[in-house]
Tab-separated table of C-alpha atoms and ligand atoms in Angstrom:
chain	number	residue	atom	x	y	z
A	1	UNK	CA	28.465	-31.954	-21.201
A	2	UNK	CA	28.479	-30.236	-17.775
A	3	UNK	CA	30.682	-29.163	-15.676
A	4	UNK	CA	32.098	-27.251	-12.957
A	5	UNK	CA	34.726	-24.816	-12.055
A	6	UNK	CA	35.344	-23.946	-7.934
A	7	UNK	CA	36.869	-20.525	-6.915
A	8	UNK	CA	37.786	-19.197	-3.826
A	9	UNK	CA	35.547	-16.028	-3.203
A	10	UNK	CA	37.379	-12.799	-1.937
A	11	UNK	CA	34.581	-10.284	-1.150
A	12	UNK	CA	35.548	-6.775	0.916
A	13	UNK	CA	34.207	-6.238	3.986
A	14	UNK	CA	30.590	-4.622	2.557
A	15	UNK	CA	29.892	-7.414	0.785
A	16	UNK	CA	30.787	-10.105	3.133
A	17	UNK	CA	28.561	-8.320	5.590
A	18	UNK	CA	25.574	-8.592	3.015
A	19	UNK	CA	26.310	-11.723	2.219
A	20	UNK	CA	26.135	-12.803	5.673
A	21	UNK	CA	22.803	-11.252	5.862
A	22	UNK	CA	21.657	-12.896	2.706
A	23	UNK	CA	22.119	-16.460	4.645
A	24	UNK	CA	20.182	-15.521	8.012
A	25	UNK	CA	17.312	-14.162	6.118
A	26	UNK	CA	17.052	-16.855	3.600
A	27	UNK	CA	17.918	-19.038	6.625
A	28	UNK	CA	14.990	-18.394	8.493
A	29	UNK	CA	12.891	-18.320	5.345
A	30	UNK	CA	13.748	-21.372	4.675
A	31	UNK	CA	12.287	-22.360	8.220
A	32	UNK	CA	9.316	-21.168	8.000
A	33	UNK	CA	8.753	-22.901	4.986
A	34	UNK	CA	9.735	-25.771	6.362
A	35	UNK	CA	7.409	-25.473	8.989
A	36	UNK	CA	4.861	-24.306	6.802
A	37	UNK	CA	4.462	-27.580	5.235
A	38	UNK	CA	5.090	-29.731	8.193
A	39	UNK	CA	1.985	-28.187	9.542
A	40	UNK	CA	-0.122	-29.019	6.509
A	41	UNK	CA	1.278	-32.674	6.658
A	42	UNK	CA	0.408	-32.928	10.142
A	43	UNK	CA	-2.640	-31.853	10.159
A	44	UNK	CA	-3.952	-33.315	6.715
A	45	UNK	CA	-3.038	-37.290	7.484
A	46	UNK	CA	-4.948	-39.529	9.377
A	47	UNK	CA	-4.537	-43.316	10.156
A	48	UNK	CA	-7.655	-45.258	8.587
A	49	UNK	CA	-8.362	-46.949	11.655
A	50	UNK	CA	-8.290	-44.381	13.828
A	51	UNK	CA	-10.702	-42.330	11.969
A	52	UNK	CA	-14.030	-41.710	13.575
A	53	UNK	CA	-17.391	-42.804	12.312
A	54	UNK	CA	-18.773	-39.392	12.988
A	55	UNK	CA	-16.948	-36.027	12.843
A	56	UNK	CA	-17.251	-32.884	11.532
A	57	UNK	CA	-14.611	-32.397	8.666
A	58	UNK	CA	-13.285	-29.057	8.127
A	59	UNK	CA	-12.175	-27.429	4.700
A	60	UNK	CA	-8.803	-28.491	3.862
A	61	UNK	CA	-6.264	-26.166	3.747
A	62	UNK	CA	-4.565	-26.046	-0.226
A	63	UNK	CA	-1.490	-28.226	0.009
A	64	UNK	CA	1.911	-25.661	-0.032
A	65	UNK	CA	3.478	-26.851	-2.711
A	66	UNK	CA	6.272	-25.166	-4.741
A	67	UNK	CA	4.616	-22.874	-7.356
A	68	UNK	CA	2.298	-21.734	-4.224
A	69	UNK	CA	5.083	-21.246	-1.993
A	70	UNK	CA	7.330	-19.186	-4.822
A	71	UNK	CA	3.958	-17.385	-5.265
A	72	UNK	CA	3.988	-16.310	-1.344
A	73	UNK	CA	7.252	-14.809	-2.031
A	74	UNK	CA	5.351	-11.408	-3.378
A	75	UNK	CA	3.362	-10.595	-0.183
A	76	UNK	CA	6.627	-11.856	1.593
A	77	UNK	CA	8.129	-8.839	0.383
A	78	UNK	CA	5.641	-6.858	1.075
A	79	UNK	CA	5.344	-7.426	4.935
A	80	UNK	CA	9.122	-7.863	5.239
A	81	UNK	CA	10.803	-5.045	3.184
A	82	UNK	CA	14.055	-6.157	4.024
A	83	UNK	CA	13.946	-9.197	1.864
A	84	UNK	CA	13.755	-7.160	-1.584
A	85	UNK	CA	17.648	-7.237	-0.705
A	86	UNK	CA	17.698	-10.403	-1.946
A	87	UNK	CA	17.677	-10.871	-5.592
A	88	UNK	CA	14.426	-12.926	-6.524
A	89	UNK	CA	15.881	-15.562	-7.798
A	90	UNK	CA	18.234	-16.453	-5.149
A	91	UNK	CA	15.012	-16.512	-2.994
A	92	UNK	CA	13.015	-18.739	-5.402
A	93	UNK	CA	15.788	-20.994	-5.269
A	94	UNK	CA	15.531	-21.427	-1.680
A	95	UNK	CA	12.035	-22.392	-2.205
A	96	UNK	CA	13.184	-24.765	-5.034
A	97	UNK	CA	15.339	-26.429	-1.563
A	98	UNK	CA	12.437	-26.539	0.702
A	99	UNK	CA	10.394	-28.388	-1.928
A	100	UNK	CA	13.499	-30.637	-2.924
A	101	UNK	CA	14.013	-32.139	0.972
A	102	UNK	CA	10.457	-32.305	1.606
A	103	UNK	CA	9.562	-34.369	-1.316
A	104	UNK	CA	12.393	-36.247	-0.854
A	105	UNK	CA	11.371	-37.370	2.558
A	106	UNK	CA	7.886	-38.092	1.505
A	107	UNK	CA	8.213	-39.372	-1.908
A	108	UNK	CA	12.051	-40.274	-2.299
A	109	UNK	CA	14.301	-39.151	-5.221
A	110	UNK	CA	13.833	-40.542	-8.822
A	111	UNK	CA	14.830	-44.413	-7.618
A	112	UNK	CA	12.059	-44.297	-4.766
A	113	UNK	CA	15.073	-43.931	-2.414
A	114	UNK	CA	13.493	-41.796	1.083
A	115	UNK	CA	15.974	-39.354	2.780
A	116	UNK	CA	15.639	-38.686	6.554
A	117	UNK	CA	13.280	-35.838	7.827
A	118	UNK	CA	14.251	-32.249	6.510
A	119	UNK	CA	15.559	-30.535	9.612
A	120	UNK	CA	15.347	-26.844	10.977
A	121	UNK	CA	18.094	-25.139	10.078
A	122	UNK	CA	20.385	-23.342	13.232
A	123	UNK	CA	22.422	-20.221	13.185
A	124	UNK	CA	24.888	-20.948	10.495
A	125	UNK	CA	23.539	-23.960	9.363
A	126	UNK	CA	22.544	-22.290	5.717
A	127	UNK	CA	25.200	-22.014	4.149
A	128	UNK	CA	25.034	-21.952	0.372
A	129	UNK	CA	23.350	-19.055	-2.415
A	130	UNK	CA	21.725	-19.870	-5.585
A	131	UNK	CA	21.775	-18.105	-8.863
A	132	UNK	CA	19.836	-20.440	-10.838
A	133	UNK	CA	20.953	-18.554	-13.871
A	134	UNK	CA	23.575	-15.888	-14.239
A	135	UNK	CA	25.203	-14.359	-17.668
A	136	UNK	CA	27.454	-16.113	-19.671
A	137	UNK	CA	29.723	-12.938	-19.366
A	138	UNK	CA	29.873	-12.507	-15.870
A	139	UNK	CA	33.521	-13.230	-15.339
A	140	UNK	CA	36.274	-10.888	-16.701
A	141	UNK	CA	39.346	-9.961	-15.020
A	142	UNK	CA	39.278	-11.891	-11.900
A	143	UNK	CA	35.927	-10.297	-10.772
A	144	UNK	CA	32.405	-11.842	-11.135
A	145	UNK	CA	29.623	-10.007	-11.503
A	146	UNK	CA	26.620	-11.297	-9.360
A	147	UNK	CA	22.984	-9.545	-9.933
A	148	UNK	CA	22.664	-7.187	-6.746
A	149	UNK	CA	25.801	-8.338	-5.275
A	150	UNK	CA	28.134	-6.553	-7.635
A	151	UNK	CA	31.071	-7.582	-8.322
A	152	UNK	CA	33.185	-9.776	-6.549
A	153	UNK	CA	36.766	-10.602	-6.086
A	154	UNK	CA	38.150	-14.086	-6.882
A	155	UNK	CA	41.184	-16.213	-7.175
A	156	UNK	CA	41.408	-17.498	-10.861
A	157	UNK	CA	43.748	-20.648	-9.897
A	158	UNK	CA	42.780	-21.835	-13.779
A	159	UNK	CA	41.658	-20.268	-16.238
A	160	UNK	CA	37.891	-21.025	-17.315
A	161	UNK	CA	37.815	-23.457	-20.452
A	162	UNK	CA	37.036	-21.869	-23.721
A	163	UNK	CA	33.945	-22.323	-25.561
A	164	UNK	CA	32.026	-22.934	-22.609
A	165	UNK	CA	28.667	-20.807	-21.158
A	166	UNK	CA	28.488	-20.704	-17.482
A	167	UNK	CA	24.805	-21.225	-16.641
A	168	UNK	CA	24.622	-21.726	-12.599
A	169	UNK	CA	26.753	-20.143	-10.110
A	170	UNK	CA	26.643	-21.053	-6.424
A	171	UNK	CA	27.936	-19.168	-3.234
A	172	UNK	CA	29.159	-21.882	-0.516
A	173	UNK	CA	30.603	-20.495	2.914
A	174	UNK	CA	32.823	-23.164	3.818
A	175	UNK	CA	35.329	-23.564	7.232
A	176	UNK	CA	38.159	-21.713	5.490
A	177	UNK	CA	35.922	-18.890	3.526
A	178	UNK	CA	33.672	-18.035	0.294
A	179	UNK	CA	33.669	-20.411	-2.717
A	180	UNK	CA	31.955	-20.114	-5.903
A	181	UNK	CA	30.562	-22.607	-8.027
A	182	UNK	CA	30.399	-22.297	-11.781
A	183	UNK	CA	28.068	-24.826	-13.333
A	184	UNK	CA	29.228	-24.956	-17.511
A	185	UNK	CA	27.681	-26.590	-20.132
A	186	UNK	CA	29.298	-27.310	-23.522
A	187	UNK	CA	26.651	-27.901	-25.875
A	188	UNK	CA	28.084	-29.010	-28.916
A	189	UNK	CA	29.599	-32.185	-26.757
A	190	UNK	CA	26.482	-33.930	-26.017
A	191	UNK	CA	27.020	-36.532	-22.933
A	192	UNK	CA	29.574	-39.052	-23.800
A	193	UNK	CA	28.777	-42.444	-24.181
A	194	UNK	CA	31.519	-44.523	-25.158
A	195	UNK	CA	31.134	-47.715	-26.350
A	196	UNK	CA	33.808	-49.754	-25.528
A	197	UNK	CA	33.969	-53.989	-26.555
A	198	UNK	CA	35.604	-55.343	-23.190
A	199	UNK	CA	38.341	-57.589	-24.075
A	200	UNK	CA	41.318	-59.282	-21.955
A	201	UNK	CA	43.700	-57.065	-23.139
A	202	UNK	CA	41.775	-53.666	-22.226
A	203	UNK	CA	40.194	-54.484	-19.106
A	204	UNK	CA	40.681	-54.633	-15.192
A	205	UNK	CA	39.060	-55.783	-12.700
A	206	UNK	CA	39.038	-53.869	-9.496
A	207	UNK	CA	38.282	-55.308	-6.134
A	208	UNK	CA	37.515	-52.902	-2.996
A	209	UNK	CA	37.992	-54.077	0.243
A	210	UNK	CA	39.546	-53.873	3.902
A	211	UNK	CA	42.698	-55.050	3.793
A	212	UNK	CA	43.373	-52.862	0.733
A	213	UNK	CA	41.245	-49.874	-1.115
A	214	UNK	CA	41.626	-51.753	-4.173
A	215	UNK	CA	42.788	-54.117	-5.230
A	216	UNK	CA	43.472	-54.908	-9.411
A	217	UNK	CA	43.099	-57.938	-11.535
A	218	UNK	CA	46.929	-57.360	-12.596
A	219	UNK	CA	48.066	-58.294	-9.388
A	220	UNK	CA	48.543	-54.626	-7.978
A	221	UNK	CA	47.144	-53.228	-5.005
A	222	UNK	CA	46.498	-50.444	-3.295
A	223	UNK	CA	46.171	-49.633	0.632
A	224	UNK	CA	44.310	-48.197	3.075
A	225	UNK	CA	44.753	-44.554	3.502
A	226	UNK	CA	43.345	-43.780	7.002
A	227	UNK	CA	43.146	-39.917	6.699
A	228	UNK	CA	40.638	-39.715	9.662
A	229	UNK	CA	42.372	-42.344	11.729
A	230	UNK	CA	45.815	-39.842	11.110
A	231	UNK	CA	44.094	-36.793	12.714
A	232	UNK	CA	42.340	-38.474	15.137
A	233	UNK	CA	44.208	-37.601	18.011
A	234	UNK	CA	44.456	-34.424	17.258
A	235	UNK	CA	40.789	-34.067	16.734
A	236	UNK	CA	39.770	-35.536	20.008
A	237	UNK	CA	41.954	-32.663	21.796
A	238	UNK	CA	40.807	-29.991	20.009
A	239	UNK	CA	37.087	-30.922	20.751
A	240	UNK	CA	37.540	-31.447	24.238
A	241	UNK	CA	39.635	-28.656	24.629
A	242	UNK	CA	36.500	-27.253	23.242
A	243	UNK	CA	34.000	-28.371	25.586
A	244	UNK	CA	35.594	-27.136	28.311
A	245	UNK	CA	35.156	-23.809	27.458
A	246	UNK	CA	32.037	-21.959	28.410
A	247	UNK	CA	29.247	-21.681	25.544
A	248	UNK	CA	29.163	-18.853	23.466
A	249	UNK	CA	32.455	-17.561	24.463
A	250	UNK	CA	34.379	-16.684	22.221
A	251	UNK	CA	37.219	-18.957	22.716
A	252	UNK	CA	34.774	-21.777	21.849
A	253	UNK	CA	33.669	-20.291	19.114
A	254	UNK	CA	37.181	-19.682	17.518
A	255	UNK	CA	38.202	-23.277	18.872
A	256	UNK	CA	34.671	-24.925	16.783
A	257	UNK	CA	36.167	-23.020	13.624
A	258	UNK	CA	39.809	-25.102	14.378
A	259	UNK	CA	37.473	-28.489	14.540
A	260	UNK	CA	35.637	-27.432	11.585
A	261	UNK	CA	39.417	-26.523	9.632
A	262	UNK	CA	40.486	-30.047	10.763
A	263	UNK	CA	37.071	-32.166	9.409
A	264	UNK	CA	37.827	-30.053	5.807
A	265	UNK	CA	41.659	-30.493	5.561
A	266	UNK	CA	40.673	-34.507	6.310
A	267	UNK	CA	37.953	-34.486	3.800
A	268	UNK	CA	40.132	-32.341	1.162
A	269	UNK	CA	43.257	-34.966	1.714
A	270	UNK	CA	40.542	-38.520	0.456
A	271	UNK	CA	39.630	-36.275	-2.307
A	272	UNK	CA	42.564	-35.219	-3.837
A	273	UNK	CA	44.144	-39.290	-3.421
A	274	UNK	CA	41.110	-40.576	-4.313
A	275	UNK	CA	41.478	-38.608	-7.868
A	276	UNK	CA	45.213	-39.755	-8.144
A	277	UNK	CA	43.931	-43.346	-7.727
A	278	UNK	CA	41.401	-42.725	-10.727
A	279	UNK	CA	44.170	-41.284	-12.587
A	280	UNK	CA	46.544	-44.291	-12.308
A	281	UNK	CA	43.775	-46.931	-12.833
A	282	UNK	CA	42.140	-45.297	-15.744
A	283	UNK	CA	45.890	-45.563	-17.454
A	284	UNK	CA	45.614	-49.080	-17.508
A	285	UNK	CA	42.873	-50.116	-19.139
A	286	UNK	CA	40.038	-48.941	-21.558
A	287	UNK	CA	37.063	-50.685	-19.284
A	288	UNK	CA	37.394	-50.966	-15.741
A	289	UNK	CA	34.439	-53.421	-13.942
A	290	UNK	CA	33.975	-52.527	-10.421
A	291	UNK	CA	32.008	-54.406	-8.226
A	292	UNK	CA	27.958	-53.404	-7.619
A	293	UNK	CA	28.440	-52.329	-4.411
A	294	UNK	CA	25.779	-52.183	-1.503
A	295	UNK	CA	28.221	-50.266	1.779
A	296	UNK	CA	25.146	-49.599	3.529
A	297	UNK	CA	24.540	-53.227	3.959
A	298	UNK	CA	27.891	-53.938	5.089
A	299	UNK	CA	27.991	-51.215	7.799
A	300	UNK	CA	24.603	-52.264	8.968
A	301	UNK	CA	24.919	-53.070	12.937
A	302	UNK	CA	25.185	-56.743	13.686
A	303	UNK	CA	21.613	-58.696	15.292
A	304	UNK	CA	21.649	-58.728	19.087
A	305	UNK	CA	22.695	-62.123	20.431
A	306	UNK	CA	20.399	-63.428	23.883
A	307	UNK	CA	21.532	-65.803	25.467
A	308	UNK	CA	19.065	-68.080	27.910
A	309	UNK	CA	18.697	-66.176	30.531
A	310	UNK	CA	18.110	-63.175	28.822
A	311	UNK	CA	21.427	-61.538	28.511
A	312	UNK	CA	23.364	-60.013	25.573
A	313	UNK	CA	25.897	-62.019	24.136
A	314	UNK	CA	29.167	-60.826	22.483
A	315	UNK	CA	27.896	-60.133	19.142
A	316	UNK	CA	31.007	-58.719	17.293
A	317	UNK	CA	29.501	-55.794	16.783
A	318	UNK	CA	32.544	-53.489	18.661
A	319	UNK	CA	35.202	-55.171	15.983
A	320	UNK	CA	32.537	-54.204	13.377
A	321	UNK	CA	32.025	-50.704	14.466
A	322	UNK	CA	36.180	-50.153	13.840
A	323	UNK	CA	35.468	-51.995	10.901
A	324	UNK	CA	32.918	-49.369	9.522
A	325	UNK	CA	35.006	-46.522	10.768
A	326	UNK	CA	37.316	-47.751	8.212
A	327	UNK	CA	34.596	-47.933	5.324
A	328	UNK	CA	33.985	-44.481	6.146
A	329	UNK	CA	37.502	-43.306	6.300
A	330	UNK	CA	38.275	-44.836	2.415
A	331	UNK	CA	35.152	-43.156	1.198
A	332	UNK	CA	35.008	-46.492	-1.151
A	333	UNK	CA	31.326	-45.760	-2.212
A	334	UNK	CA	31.751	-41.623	-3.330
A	335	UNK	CA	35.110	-43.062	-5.116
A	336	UNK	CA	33.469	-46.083	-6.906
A	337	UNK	CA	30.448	-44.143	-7.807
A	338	UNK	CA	30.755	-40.763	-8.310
A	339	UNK	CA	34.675	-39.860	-8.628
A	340	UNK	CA	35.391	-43.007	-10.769
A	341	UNK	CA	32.712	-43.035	-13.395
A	342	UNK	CA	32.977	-38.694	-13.862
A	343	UNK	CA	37.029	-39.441	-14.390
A	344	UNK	CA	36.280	-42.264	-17.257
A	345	UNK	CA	33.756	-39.819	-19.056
A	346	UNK	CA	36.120	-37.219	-19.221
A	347	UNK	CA	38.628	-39.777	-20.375
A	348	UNK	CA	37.031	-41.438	-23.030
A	349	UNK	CA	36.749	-44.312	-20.896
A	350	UNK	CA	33.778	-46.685	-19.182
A	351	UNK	CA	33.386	-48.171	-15.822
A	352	UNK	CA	31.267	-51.146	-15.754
A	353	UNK	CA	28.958	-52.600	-12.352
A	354	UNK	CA	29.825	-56.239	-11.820
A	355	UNK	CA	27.257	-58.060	-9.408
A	356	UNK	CA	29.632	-59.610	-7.163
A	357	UNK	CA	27.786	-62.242	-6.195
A	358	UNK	CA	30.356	-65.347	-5.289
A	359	UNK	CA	32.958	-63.363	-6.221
A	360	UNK	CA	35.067	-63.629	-2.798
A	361	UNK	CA	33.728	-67.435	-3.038
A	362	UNK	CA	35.527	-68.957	-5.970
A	363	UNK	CA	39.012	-69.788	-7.227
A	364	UNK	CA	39.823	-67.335	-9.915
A	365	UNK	CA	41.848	-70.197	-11.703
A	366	UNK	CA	39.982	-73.174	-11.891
A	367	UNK	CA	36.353	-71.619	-10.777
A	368	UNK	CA	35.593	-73.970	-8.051
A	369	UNK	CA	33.818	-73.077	-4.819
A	370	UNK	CA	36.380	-72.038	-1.827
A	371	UNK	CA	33.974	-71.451	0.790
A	372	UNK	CA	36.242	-68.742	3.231
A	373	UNK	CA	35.221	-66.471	6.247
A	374	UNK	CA	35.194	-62.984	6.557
A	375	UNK	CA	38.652	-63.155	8.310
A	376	UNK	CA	40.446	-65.249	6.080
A	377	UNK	CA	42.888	-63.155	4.059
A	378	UNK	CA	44.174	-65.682	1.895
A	379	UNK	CA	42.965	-67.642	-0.956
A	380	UNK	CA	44.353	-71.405	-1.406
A	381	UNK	CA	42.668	-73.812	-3.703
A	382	UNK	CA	43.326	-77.547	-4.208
A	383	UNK	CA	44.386	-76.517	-8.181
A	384	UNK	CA	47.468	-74.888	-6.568
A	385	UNK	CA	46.025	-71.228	-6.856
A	386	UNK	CA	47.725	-68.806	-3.766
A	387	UNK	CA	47.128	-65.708	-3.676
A	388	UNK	CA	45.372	-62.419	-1.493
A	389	UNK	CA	41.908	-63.467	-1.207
A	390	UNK	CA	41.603	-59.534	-2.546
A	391	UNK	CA	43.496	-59.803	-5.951
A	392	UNK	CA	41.266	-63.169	-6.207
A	393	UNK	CA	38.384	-61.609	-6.296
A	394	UNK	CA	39.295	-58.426	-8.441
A	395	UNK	CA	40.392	-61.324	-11.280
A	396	UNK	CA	36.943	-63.010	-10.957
A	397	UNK	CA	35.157	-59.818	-11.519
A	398	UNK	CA	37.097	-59.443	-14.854
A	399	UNK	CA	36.184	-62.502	-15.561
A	400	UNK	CA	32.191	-62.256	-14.490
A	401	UNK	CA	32.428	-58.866	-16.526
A	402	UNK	CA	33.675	-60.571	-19.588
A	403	UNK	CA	30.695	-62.635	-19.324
A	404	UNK	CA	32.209	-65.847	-17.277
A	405	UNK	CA	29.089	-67.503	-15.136
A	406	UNK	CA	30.010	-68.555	-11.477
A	407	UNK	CA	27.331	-71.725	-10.620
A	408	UNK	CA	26.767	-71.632	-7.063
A	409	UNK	CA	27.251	-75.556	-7.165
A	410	UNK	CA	27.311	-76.847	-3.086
A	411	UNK	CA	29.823	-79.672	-2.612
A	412	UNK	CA	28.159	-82.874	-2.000
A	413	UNK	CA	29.751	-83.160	1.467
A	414	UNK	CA	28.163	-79.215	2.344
A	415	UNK	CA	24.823	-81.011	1.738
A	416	UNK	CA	25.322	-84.039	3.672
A	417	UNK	CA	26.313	-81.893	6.504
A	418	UNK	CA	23.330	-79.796	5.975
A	419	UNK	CA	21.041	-82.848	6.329
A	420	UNK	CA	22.445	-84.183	8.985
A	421	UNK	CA	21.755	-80.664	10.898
A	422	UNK	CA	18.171	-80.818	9.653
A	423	UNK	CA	17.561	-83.955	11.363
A	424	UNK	CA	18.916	-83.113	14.581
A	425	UNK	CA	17.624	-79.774	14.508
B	1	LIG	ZN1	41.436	-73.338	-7.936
């Protein structure tokens, strides 16, 4: 089992300073490595069609990859004496990063998935120092001992579990200060995995939506919170405040650190309700099933609309754009992913995917089709089921997860009415 502790770092002036330093170097490092194998990438591709029948091909240059990047790191050292500073592996790990983004926009991560074009890092845009391994006795008496650093003040807010060997530790410099990052592992748990039998008695179904965050197969619900939307206001002042003042001064500078203060307490406020939702739902039932959620899709922009003459119409993508605002502002896909499942592990407990496919469709009582738009909120069916068309759906993804099929069965009159288009069409 891993896991990991976060401390607030409380370094004296020296070290802060060297710290600081560690970041720019390793910062523009980083860069150049960057560049390094943007360069090769560029200048190693060509399209097949474009290629000419006769041309003089020069020696390719050997592909930077990791091992010979970490290898450059010697002569690195050599030419730029101020980077023996650095402890070595701290600088290997920054090479570890380079490697990690690049490959991830070539190749994508394990599930094929491509992330976005690694960009240049600017003046305090590298933020975070790695110790890919540190000792397992590095921490006594509110002090941790990092290799050339020192040691370092920090604020034990809890103690570090027993039994435990720290293996990682990571420096972040955040809006509000230093934080470290102790990565444990506890060998002698392996990874859970519990194996629970779903039943009707020890399950829930949980439904995330709009109209609430979730919503539970035992008829409770919970809203919206709207952090962002709160501080809002308050956030639009501050930045224009901000961009009136003249760049690089140092009233914008202090007034960018208020923005930045603002974005973390927002970001800090989701987390912390986000765990006390976890908390509550995980004490009602052994297996929760959540629904296999795709938010990218549903904050995709809406298709352009042309009308005849060639103009745009109204597409409904301005009520969409609030609408995606909000998506953002619950954080539904961190808390049904990540926050969720690591909660139930620790617990004992299992979360289970549900494809929701006809889910919002269907009357949870009887099973029949209720076809229903976006906008409608509420769920009446001919069998005399009324309820939120939210708590409808979190029931019929117990009931999918139990192992219930929904047929997709159109209504006789649906298909007349679909001929009859046909025809005309
Ligand atoms: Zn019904």
């Amino acid at each position: 089992m891993i896991i990991s502790y976060q401390y607030r770092l409380k370094p004296n002036y020296e070290q802060r300073c060297r710290l600081n330093s560690w970041l720019e170097k390793l910062r523009c490092q980083y860069n150049y490595l960057l560049a390094d194998r943007f360069d090769w990438w560029e200048n190693n591709r060509n399209y097949v069609n474009s290629c000419p029948l006769v041309c003089s091909i020069a020696e390719p240059r050997e592909q930077p990859e990791y091992y010979k990047q970490k290898r450059s790191l010697v002569q690195l050292k050599q030419e730029r004496p101020w980077y023996k500073d650095i402890h070595a592996h701290v600088l290997q790990d920054m090479v570890k990063r380079v490697d990690l983004a690049f490959s991830r926009y070539i190749k994508g991560d394990k599930n094929g998935k491509r992330s976005g074009k690694p960009r240049f890092k600017g003046k305090n845009r590298y933020r975070t120092i790695g110790f890919p391994s540190i000792k397992p006795d590095c921490v006594n008496n509110n002090h941790i001992t990092f290799p050339k650093l020192g040691n370092i003040k920090f604020i034990q807010h809890r103690p570090l579990p027993d039994g435990l060997t720290i293996k990682r530790a990571l420096i972040t410099q955040k809006a509000d200060g230093l934080y470290v990052t102790l990565t444990l592992e506890d060998k002698s748990v392996p990874s859970l995995t519990v194996d629970i039998q779903p039943t009707e008695e020890n399950s829930l179904g949980i439904d995330s939506g709009l109209e609430f965050f979730v919503a539970c197969s035992d008829l409770t619900a919970v809203k919206l919170p709207k952090f962002y939307r709160q501080s809002e206001d308050k956030l639009a002042k501050l930045q224009s405040k901000r961009d009136r003042r003249k760049l690089g001064s140092k009233a914008r500078r202090k007034l960018n650190q208020k923005v930045a203060k603002l974005h973390q307490k927002i970001a800090r406020q989701r987390k912390q309700w986000h765990y006390e939702i976890a908390n509550q739902l995980l004490d009602k039932a052994d297996v929760l099933f959540v629904e296999d959620l795709k938010v990218s899709n549903m904050s995709r922009r809406n298709q352009p609309k042309q009308g005849e003459n060639g103009t745009f119409l109204p597409n409904g993508q301005s009520a969409k754009s609030g609408l995606n605002k909000s998506f953002a502002d619950a954080g539904i896909s961190g808390f049904l992913s990540e926050i969720l499942p690591g909660k139930a592990e620790k617990a004992g407990k299992k979360v289970v995917k549900v494809n929701p496919k006809g889910t919002s469709q269907h009357c949870a009582i009887c099973l029949n089709r209720v076809p229903k738009e976006l906008s409608d909120r509420w769920h009446s069916c001919a069998c005399g089921a009324s309820m939120s068309r939210d708590i409808n759906s979190a029931i019929l993804i117990k009931k999918v997860g139990l192992g219930v099929r929904l047929t997709i069965k159109r209504k006789s009159s649906d298909n007349k009415k679909r001929r009859s288009q046909r025809s005309v069409a």
